[in-house]
Tab-separated table of C-alpha atoms in Angstrom:
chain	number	residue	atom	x	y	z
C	132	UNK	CA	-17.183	85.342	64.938
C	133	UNK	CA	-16.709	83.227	68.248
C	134	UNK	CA	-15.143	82.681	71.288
C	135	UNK	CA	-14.845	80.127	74.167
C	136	UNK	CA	-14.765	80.917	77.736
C	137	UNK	CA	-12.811	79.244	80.309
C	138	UNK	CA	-13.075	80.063	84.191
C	139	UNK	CA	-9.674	81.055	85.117
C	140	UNK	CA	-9.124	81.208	89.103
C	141	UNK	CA	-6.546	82.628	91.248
C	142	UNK	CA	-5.988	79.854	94.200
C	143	UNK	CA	-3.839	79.390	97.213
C	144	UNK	CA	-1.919	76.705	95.998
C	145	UNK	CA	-3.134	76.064	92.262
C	146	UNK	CA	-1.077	72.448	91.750
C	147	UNK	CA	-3.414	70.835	95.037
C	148	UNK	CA	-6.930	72.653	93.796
C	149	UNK	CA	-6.103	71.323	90.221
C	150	UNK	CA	-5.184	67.771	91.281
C	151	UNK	CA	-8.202	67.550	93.730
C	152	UNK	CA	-10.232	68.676	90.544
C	153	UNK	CA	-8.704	65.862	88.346
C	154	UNK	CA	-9.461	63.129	91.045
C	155	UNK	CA	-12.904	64.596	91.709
C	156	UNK	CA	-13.647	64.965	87.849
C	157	UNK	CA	-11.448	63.324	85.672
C	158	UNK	CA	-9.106	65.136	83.781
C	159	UNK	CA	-5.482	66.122	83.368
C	160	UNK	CA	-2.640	69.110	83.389
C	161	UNK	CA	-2.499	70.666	79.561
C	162	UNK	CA	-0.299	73.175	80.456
C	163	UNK	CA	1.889	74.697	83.327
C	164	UNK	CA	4.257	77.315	83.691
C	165	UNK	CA	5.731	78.940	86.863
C	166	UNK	CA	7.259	82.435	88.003
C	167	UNK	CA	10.656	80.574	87.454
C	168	UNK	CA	10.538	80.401	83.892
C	169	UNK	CA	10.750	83.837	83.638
C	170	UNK	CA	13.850	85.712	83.909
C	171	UNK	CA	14.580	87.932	87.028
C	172	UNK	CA	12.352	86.476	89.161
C	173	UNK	CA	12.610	86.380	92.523
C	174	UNK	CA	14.061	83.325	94.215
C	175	UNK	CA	10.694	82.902	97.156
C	176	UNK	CA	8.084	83.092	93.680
C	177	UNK	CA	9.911	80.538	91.531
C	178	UNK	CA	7.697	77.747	91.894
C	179	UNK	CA	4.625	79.453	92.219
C	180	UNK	CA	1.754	78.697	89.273
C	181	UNK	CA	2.088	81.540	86.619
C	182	UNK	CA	-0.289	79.654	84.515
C	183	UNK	CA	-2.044	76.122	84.915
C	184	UNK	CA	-4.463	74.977	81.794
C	185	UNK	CA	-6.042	71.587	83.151
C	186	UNK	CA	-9.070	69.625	81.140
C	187	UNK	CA	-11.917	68.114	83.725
C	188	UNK	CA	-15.183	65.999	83.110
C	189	UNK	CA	-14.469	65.380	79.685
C	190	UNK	CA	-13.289	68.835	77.315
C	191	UNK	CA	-13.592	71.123	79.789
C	192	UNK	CA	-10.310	73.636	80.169
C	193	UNK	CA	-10.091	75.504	83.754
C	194	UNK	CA	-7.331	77.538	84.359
C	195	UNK	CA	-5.753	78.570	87.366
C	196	UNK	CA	-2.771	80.847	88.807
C	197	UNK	CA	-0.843	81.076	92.032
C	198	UNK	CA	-2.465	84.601	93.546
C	199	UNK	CA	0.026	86.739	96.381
C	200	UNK	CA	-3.105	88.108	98.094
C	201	UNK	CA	-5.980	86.022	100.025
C	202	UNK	CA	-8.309	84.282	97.495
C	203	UNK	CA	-12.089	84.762	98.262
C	204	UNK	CA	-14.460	83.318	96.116
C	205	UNK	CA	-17.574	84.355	96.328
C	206	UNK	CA	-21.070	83.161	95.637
C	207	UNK	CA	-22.065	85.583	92.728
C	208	UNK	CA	-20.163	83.126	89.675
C	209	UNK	CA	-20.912	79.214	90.070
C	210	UNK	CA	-19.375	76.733	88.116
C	211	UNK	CA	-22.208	74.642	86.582
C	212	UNK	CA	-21.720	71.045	85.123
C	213	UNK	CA	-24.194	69.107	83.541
C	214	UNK	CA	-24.355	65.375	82.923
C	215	UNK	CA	-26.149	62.679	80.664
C	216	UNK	CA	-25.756	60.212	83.434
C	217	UNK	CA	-27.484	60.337	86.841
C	218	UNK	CA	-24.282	58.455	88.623
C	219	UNK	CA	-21.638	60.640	86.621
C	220	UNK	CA	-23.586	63.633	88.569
C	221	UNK	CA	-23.401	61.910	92.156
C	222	UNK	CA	-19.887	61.024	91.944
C	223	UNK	CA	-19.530	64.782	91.093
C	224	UNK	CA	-21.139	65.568	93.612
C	225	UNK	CA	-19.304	63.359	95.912
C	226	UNK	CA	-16.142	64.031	95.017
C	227	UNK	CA	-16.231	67.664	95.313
C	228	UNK	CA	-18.018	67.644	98.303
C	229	UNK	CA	-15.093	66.411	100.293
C	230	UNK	CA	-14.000	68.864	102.493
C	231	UNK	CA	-16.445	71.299	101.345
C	232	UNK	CA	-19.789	72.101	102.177
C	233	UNK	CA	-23.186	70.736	100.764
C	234	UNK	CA	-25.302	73.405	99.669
C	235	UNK	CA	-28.192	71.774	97.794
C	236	UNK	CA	-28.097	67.925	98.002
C	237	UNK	CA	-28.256	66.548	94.521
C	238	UNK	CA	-32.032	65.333	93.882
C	239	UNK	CA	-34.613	65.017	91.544
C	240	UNK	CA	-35.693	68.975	90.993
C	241	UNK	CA	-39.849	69.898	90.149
C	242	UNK	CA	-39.099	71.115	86.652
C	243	UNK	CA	-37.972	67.136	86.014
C	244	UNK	CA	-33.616	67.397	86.356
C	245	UNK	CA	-31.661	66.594	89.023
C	246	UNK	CA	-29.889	69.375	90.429
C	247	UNK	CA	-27.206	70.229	93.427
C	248	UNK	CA	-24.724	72.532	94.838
C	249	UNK	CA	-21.598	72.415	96.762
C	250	UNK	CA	-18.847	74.468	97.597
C	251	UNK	CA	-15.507	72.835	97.148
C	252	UNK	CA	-12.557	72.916	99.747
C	253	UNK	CA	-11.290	75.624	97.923
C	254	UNK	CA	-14.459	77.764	98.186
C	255	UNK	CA	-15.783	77.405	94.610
C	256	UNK	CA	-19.601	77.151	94.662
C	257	UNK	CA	-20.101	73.878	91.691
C	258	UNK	CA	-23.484	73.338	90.348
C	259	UNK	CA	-23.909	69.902	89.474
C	260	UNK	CA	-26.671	69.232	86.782
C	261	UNK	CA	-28.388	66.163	85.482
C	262	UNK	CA	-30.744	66.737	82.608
């Protein structure tokens, strides 16, 4: 028997941290529904993100919801992506670097990979691998 795992992530505003992942990684909405589409819901929560199913940096799925409490991510669960391509892992880098904060520049590691970290402007710590 098997499974898959997909990060899901409660955000702020889940519409600008899923865009800013598609222009920082490539990708594209699967799937969105909002508080609207279900009946009886309040009028201030209609367009909030129920559920957002995006693909990034190839056949990746993250999914992400609309939270009504303060999201804090912490630094206990990384996202880690790892490349074939040494410039696909700097524009990575790059991209999601912007407005976040540089961790672990992305360099050529001892054990022979290139490796860095950043947190996003969203506050998810990305590990950005190049084997």
């Amino acid at each position: 028997m098997g499974a898959q795992l997909n990060p899901y992530m409660m955000s702020e505003d889940a519409r600008a941290q899923a865009h800013f992942y598609i222009e920082s990684l490539g990708g594209e909405i699967q799937f969105l529904t909002t508080f609207g589409e279900t009946p009886g819901t309040p009028e201030a929560i209609k367009d909030k993100v129920m559920h957002l199913a995006l693909t990034v940096a190839g056949a990746n799925t993250l999914m992400i919801s609309d939270s009504f409490e303060p999201v804090a991510y912490n630094r206990s669960v990384s996202l880690s992506l790892t490349y074939d391509d040494v410039s696909e892992a700097q524009t990575a880098y790059a991209n999601l670097s912007q407005g976040g904060e540089s961790k672990y520049p992305l360099s050529l590691q001892p054990w022979g990979a290139y490796y860095g970290e950043v947190v996003d402007k969203f506050g998810v710590t990305w590990m950005i691998n190049k084997q």
